[in-house]
Amino acid sequence: MTKTHTAKPRTHRRATALVLATAATALALPAAAHASSPSSPALDWAPCGIARQECATLVVPLDYSRPHGPTVRLAVSRIRAEGESRGTLAVIPGGPGSSGVQRLGSKGPALMAATGGRYDLVSFDPRGVGGSTTASCELPEADRRLATLRSWPGAGGDIAENVARSRRTAEACGTNGGATLASFTTANEVRDLDRFRTALGTGKLSVWATSYGTYVAAVYAQLHPERTARVVLDSSGDPDPARVERGWLANMARGAEDRFPDFAAWAADPARGAERLAERPAQVRTRVLALAAQLDAHPRATTTPDLPLTGGMLLQALQTALYDDAAFPQFAALVRAADDTAGEPLVLPAALAQPMSQQDAAITIGVICNDVDWPGSVADHARAVAKDRARHPLTGGMPVNITPCSYWKDEPAEPPTRITDEGPSNILMVQNLRDPATPYTDALRMRAALGRKARLVSVNSGGHGSYLGAGNACGNEAVTRFLVTGERPARDVTCD
């Protein structure tokens, strides 16, 4: 039975009408906050990473309202165009918490080949990530695992442990994160992106943004339409300014339902041989859910000390596997091993067994809690979990469960930006129809918000991330054509 426990409510700083009225100017910077002139040698480039990749450090204000106050350092990177550059293309990573420098290293060669070497490709590690200034909440190891940072309910949907962990995590972040952690916001990433543009000496940026990065790019285009050239939003979330990250998390339940049939069909295919989990796809679902319930009642020992496999951890492993078909075999192997009750202790996938670093845990929590108000009622969360578990058992109530954000010490410093159809019509969206993290319904909401500014290429594929990732030639060609020529489809299209 869930323990009665009431969180301190988060007070909304402004009425909804004021949020929407002020959103368009929320990120405007005072003139004194801008970087030195583009002609100044602001970036000292040096070789790094893959061949032809270069890295540098960009110093930006910790707080843009205090442009001459404390600063943070951003790790920035580029790959110069092959020949004369025809523009600058920024690669904006997802997350929150993904490295732009690493993404440029991994995707840069393919992107350079696709676009014929026309662009200077650039990216950066957002504050809190990788080589940039980071923060730490000084969390214990047990609270830095993916399956505990995400609030998976216990047996029967009990959330008492989630409540206790959320409270202590928020308190630790409030005590140890300081002003640096408080600065981890979408608003500041947008400001940092514009400071980077200035330091590069370019008047406009083209953009390829993925996942959470699509929201960063959409906000940038909303606030700085005159500074955007060609914008690609790959795997978009719902930009609803009243919810943003709260909505993204809640909608993962729909994403898992959309995507699971791909795994079920794979796992029931006779071609799988020993990897096959059932004779029919419907039986795969039944087997996975039954195993999750069994593991919640009787967790299985693993080779990781003091970390048994629970039902919530199994479902977290499923969520990870749904991102990419290549991960299906590993999850199927875990299901088979966990079903073998006479077997040896289980070997957990690394994503479950290894805790996040202090820095990664802080950025994963920080942005989502800093960006928007989160509800605090434990009773309301318990009811929401029970309802969501019944409706979407594959995610077990996790997407609507309580998080550290309900106990966050500081409230958002500024309202989220409202995405509208104002500005140039220079955005191309690309979206897989069966995306477990940013479901297609979310992309349709982004598409509706952008209105006349955008076109949508819907790709009949599963997994998270479409361009240069889903293997769909039609979708890839549409994005490449837009980046190279500026030509978009005349209307929204679907690629089979």
mmCIF file of N, CA, C and O in Angstrom, residues 104-155:
data_model
loop_
_atom_site.group_PDB
_atom_site.id
_atom_site.type_symbol
_atom_site.label_atom_id
_atom_site.label_comp_id
_atom_site.label_asym_id
_atom_site.label_seq_id
_atom_site.Cartn_x
_atom_site.Cartn_y
_atom_site.Cartn_z
ATOM 1 N N LEU A 104 29.047 14.999 -33.515
ATOM 2 C CA LEU A 104 29.699 15.487 -34.724
ATOM 3 C C LEU A 104 30.765 14.503 -35.179
ATOM 4 O O LEU A 104 30.924 14.253 -36.374
ATOM 5 N N GLY A 105 31.492 13.926 -34.221
ATOM 6 C CA GLY A 105 32.500 12.934 -34.584
ATOM 7 C C GLY A 105 31.907 11.680 -35.200
ATOM 8 O O GLY A 105 32.473 11.105 -36.135
ATOM 9 N N SER A 106 30.734 11.245 -34.696
ATOM 10 C CA SER A 106 30.143 10.003 -35.195
ATOM 11 C C SER A 106 29.340 10.198 -36.470
ATOM 12 O O SER A 106 29.348 9.350 -37.368
ATOM 13 N N LYS A 107 28.624 11.319 -36.579
ATOM 14 C CA LYS A 107 27.755 11.563 -37.730
ATOM 15 C C LYS A 107 28.378 12.500 -38.766
ATOM 16 O O LYS A 107 27.891 12.592 -39.897
ATOM 17 N N GLY A 108 29.440 13.206 -38.386
ATOM 18 C CA GLY A 108 30.036 14.187 -39.286
ATOM 19 C C GLY A 108 30.430 13.646 -40.641
ATOM 20 O O GLY A 108 30.089 14.248 -41.676
ATOM 21 N N PRO A 109 31.164 12.516 -40.705
ATOM 22 C CA PRO A 109 31.567 12.007 -42.020
ATOM 23 C C PRO A 109 30.379 11.697 -42.933
ATOM 24 O O PRO A 109 30.397 12.038 -44.124
ATOM 25 N N ALA A 110 29.335 11.052 -42.392
ATOM 26 C CA ALA A 110 28.160 10.735 -43.209
ATOM 27 C C ALA A 110 27.432 12.001 -43.630
ATOM 28 O O ALA A 110 26.954 12.113 -44.769
ATOM 29 N N LEU A 111 27.341 12.977 -42.715
ATOM 30 C CA LEU A 111 26.672 14.228 -43.045
ATOM 31 C C LEU A 111 27.463 15.006 -44.087
ATOM 32 O O LEU A 111 26.888 15.592 -45.016
ATOM 33 N N MET A 112 28.768 14.993 -43.960
ATOM 34 C CA MET A 112 29.618 15.674 -44.936
ATOM 35 C C MET A 112 29.462 15.027 -46.315
ATOM 36 O O MET A 112 29.341 15.725 -47.337
ATOM 37 N N ALA A 113 29.433 13.686 -46.337
ATOM 38 C CA ALA A 113 29.266 12.984 -47.607
ATOM 39 C C ALA A 113 27.895 13.268 -48.218
ATOM 40 O O ALA A 113 27.775 13.490 -49.427
ATOM 41 N N ALA A 114 26.859 13.271 -47.393
ATOM 42 C CA ALA A 114 25.502 13.484 -47.901
ATOM 43 C C ALA A 114 25.338 14.872 -48.499
ATOM 44 O O ALA A 114 24.646 15.049 -49.508
ATOM 45 N N THR A 115 25.956 15.850 -47.889
ATOM 46 C CA THR A 115 25.789 17.238 -48.338
ATOM 47 C C THR A 115 26.897 17.688 -49.275
ATOM 48 O O THR A 115 26.975 18.878 -49.613
ATOM 49 N N GLY A 116 27.735 16.757 -49.704
ATOM 50 C CA GLY A 116 28.773 17.082 -50.669
ATOM 51 C C GLY A 116 29.839 18.022 -50.140
ATOM 52 O O GLY A 116 30.481 18.738 -50.924
ATOM 53 N N GLY A 117 30.052 18.028 -48.828
ATOM 54 C CA GLY A 117 31.094 18.865 -48.248
ATOM 55 C C GLY A 117 30.822 20.349 -48.358
ATOM 56 O O GLY A 117 31.747 21.162 -48.269
ATOM 57 N N ARG A 118 29.556 20.734 -48.524
ATOM 58 C CA ARG A 118 29.222 22.142 -48.746
ATOM 59 C C ARG A 118 29.281 22.990 -47.483
ATOM 60 O O ARG A 118 29.433 24.197 -47.556
ATOM 61 N N TYR A 119 29.099 22.352 -46.320
ATOM 62 C CA TYR A 119 28.948 23.096 -45.080
ATOM 63 C C TYR A 119 30.183 22.976 -44.184
ATOM 64 O O TYR A 119 30.860 21.935 -44.158
ATOM 65 N N ASP A 120 30.419 24.016 -43.399
ATOM 66 C CA ASP A 120 31.192 23.873 -42.177
ATOM 67 C C ASP A 120 30.256 23.255 -41.155
ATOM 68 O O ASP A 120 29.213 23.845 -40.817
ATOM 69 N N LEU A 121 30.584 22.073 -40.674
ATOM 70 C CA LEU A 121 29.759 21.405 -39.683
ATOM 71 C C LEU A 121 30.256 21.784 -38.289
ATOM 72 O O LEU A 121 31.456 21.711 -38.013
ATOM 73 N N VAL A 122 29.361 22.181 -37.406
ATOM 74 C CA VAL A 122 29.750 22.601 -36.062
ATOM 75 C C VAL A 122 28.807 22.006 -35.029
ATOM 76 O O VAL A 122 27.664 21.650 -35.339
ATOM 77 N N SER A 123 29.294 21.900 -33.802
ATOM 78 C CA SER A 123 28.459 21.459 -32.694
ATOM 79 C C SER A 123 29.153 21.845 -31.393
ATOM 80 O O SER A 123 30.292 22.315 -31.394
ATOM 81 N N PHE A 124 28.455 21.618 -30.278
ATOM 82 C CA PHE A 124 29.073 21.869 -28.983
ATOM 83 C C PHE A 124 28.441 20.991 -27.916
ATOM 84 O O PHE A 124 27.325 20.484 -28.088
ATOM 85 N N ASP A 125 29.188 20.777 -26.843
ATOM 86 C CA ASP A 125 28.642 20.104 -25.672
ATOM 87 C C ASP A 125 27.858 21.128 -24.871
ATOM 88 O O ASP A 125 28.443 22.117 -24.399
ATOM 89 N N PRO A 126 26.550 20.943 -24.696
ATOM 90 C CA PRO A 126 25.802 21.890 -23.867
ATOM 91 C C PRO A 126 26.380 21.953 -22.457
ATOM 92 O O PRO A 126 27.037 21.006 -21.999
ATOM 93 N N ARG A 127 26.164 23.063 -21.776
ATOM 94 C CA ARG A 127 26.648 23.156 -20.401
ATOM 95 C C ARG A 127 26.112 21.964 -19.602
ATOM 96 O O ARG A 127 24.959 21.556 -19.739
ATOM 97 N N GLY A 128 27.012 21.381 -18.797
ATOM 98 C CA GLY A 128 26.668 20.182 -18.042
ATOM 99 C C GLY A 128 27.096 18.894 -18.697
ATOM 100 O O GLY A 128 27.009 17.823 -18.076
ATOM 101 N N VAL A 129 27.589 18.951 -19.938
ATOM 102 C CA VAL A 129 27.862 17.743 -20.723
ATOM 103 C C VAL A 129 29.331 17.676 -21.132
ATOM 104 O O VAL A 129 29.921 18.687 -21.535
ATOM 105 N N GLY A 130 29.910 16.493 -21.069
ATOM 106 C CA GLY A 130 31.207 16.204 -21.666
ATOM 107 C C GLY A 130 32.312 17.156 -21.285
ATOM 108 O O GLY A 130 32.671 17.313 -20.116
ATOM 109 N N GLY A 131 32.876 17.832 -22.302
ATOM 110 C CA GLY A 131 33.996 18.727 -22.088
ATOM 111 C C GLY A 131 33.605 20.109 -21.632
ATOM 112 O O GLY A 131 34.486 20.963 -21.420
ATOM 113 N N SER A 132 32.326 20.394 -21.483
ATOM 114 C CA SER A 132 31.872 21.695 -20.994
ATOM 115 C C SER A 132 31.817 21.700 -19.473
ATOM 116 O O SER A 132 31.988 20.671 -18.817
ATOM 117 N N THR A 133 31.579 22.864 -18.893
ATOM 118 C CA THR A 133 31.437 22.974 -17.444
ATOM 119 C C THR A 133 30.306 22.070 -16.966
ATOM 120 O O THR A 133 29.206 22.080 -17.531
ATOM 121 N N THR A 134 30.572 21.287 -15.943
ATOM 122 C CA THR A 134 29.590 20.336 -15.438
ATOM 123 C C THR A 134 29.241 20.655 -13.980
ATOM 124 O O THR A 134 29.836 21.524 -13.347
ATOM 125 N N ALA A 135 28.267 19.925 -13.461
ATOM 126 C CA ALA A 135 27.857 20.057 -12.066
ATOM 127 C C ALA A 135 27.684 18.656 -11.485
ATOM 128 O O ALA A 135 27.674 17.655 -12.210
ATOM 129 N N SER A 136 27.540 18.591 -10.170
ATOM 130 C CA SER A 136 27.321 17.315 -9.492
ATOM 131 C C SER A 136 26.328 17.495 -8.364
ATOM 132 O O SER A 136 26.379 18.478 -7.621
ATOM 133 N N CYS A 137 25.407 16.534 -8.253
ATOM 134 C CA CYS A 137 24.482 16.514 -7.109
ATOM 135 C C CYS A 137 25.041 15.671 -5.969
ATOM 136 O O CYS A 137 24.446 15.638 -4.886
ATOM 137 N N GLU A 138 26.161 14.975 -6.222
ATOM 138 C CA GLU A 138 26.784 14.085 -5.233
ATOM 139 C C GLU A 138 25.785 13.034 -4.750
ATOM 140 O O GLU A 138 25.568 12.841 -3.561
ATOM 141 N N LEU A 139 25.221 12.343 -5.717
ATOM 142 C CA LEU A 139 24.246 11.296 -5.426
ATOM 143 C C LEU A 139 24.950 9.974 -5.138
ATOM 144 O O LEU A 139 25.994 9.673 -5.725
ATOM 145 N N PRO A 140 24.372 9.139 -4.279
ATOM 146 C CA PRO A 140 24.930 7.802 -4.089
ATOM 147 C C PRO A 140 24.783 6.979 -5.358
ATOM 148 O O PRO A 140 23.919 7.256 -6.199
ATOM 149 N N GLU A 141 25.608 5.962 -5.483
ATOM 150 C CA GLU A 141 25.607 5.150 -6.704
ATOM 151 C C GLU A 141 24.239 4.572 -7.014
ATOM 152 O O GLU A 141 23.802 4.554 -8.169
ATOM 153 N N ALA A 142 23.527 4.123 -5.999
ATOM 154 C CA ALA A 142 22.234 3.482 -6.226
ATOM 155 C C ALA A 142 21.219 4.427 -6.846
ATOM 156 O O ALA A 142 20.289 3.988 -7.525
ATOM 157 N N ASP A 143 21.386 5.732 -6.636
ATOM 158 C CA ASP A 143 20.448 6.713 -7.178
ATOM 159 C C ASP A 143 20.898 7.262 -8.520
ATOM 160 O O ASP A 143 20.231 8.145 -9.075
ATOM 161 N N ARG A 144 21.998 6.756 -9.050
ATOM 162 C CA ARG A 144 22.513 7.236 -10.336
ATOM 163 C C ARG A 144 22.374 6.200 -11.445
ATOM 164 O O ARG A 144 23.004 6.312 -12.488
ATOM 165 N N ARG A 145 21.576 5.203 -11.221
ATOM 166 C CA ARG A 145 21.331 4.211 -12.266
ATOM 167 C C ARG A 145 20.138 4.647 -13.112
ATOM 168 O O ARG A 145 19.230 5.315 -12.625
ATOM 169 N N LEU A 146 20.149 4.240 -14.373
ATOM 170 C CA LEU A 146 19.081 4.657 -15.278
ATOM 171 C C LEU A 146 17.716 4.232 -14.769
ATOM 172 O O LEU A 146 16.739 4.982 -14.860
ATOM 173 N N ALA A 147 17.629 3.034 -14.201
ATOM 174 C CA ALA A 147 16.346 2.507 -13.751
ATOM 175 C C ALA A 147 15.921 3.080 -12.406
ATOM 176 O O ALA A 147 14.826 2.772 -11.925
ATOM 177 N N THR A 148 16.760 3.926 -11.771
ATOM 178 C CA THR A 148 16.336 4.625 -10.560
ATOM 179 C C THR A 148 16.180 6.117 -10.821
ATOM 180 O O THR A 148 15.328 6.771 -10.218
ATOM 181 N N LEU A 149 16.984 6.687 -11.717
ATOM 182 C CA LEU A 149 16.749 8.074 -12.115
ATOM 183 C C LEU A 149 15.392 8.192 -12.797
ATOM 184 O O LEU A 149 14.714 9.219 -12.683
ATOM 185 N N ARG A 150 15.003 7.176 -13.514
ATOM 186 C CA ARG A 150 13.629 7.078 -14.002
ATOM 187 C C ARG A 150 12.816 6.358 -12.938
ATOM 188 O O ARG A 150 13.215 5.315 -12.445
ATOM 189 N N SER A 151 11.664 6.924 -12.607
ATOM 190 C CA SER A 151 10.902 6.443 -11.451
ATOM 191 C C SER A 151 10.017 5.256 -11.812
ATOM 192 O O SER A 151 8.798 5.399 -12.014
ATOM 193 N N TRP A 152 10.626 4.077 -11.862
ATOM 194 C CA TRP A 152 9.842 2.871 -12.116
ATOM 195 C C TRP A 152 9.143 2.449 -10.827
ATOM 196 O O TRP A 152 9.798 2.222 -9.815
ATOM 197 N N PRO A 153 7.816 2.336 -10.826
ATOM 198 C CA PRO A 153 7.110 1.916 -9.610
ATOM 199 C C PRO A 153 7.513 0.512 -9.182
ATOM 200 O O PRO A 153 8.024 -0.287 -9.972
ATOM 201 N N GLY A 154 7.261 0.213 -7.907
ATOM 202 C CA GLY A 154 7.532 -1.113 -7.388
ATOM 203 C C GLY A 154 6.390 -2.063 -7.680
ATOM 204 O O GLY A 154 5.497 -1.793 -8.500
ATOM 205 N N ALA A 155 6.410 -3.190 -6.988
ATOM 206 C CA ALA A 155 5.393 -4.224 -7.204
ATOM 207 C C ALA A 155 3.993 -3.657 -7.004
ATOM 208 O O ALA A 155 3.732 -2.936 -6.039
#
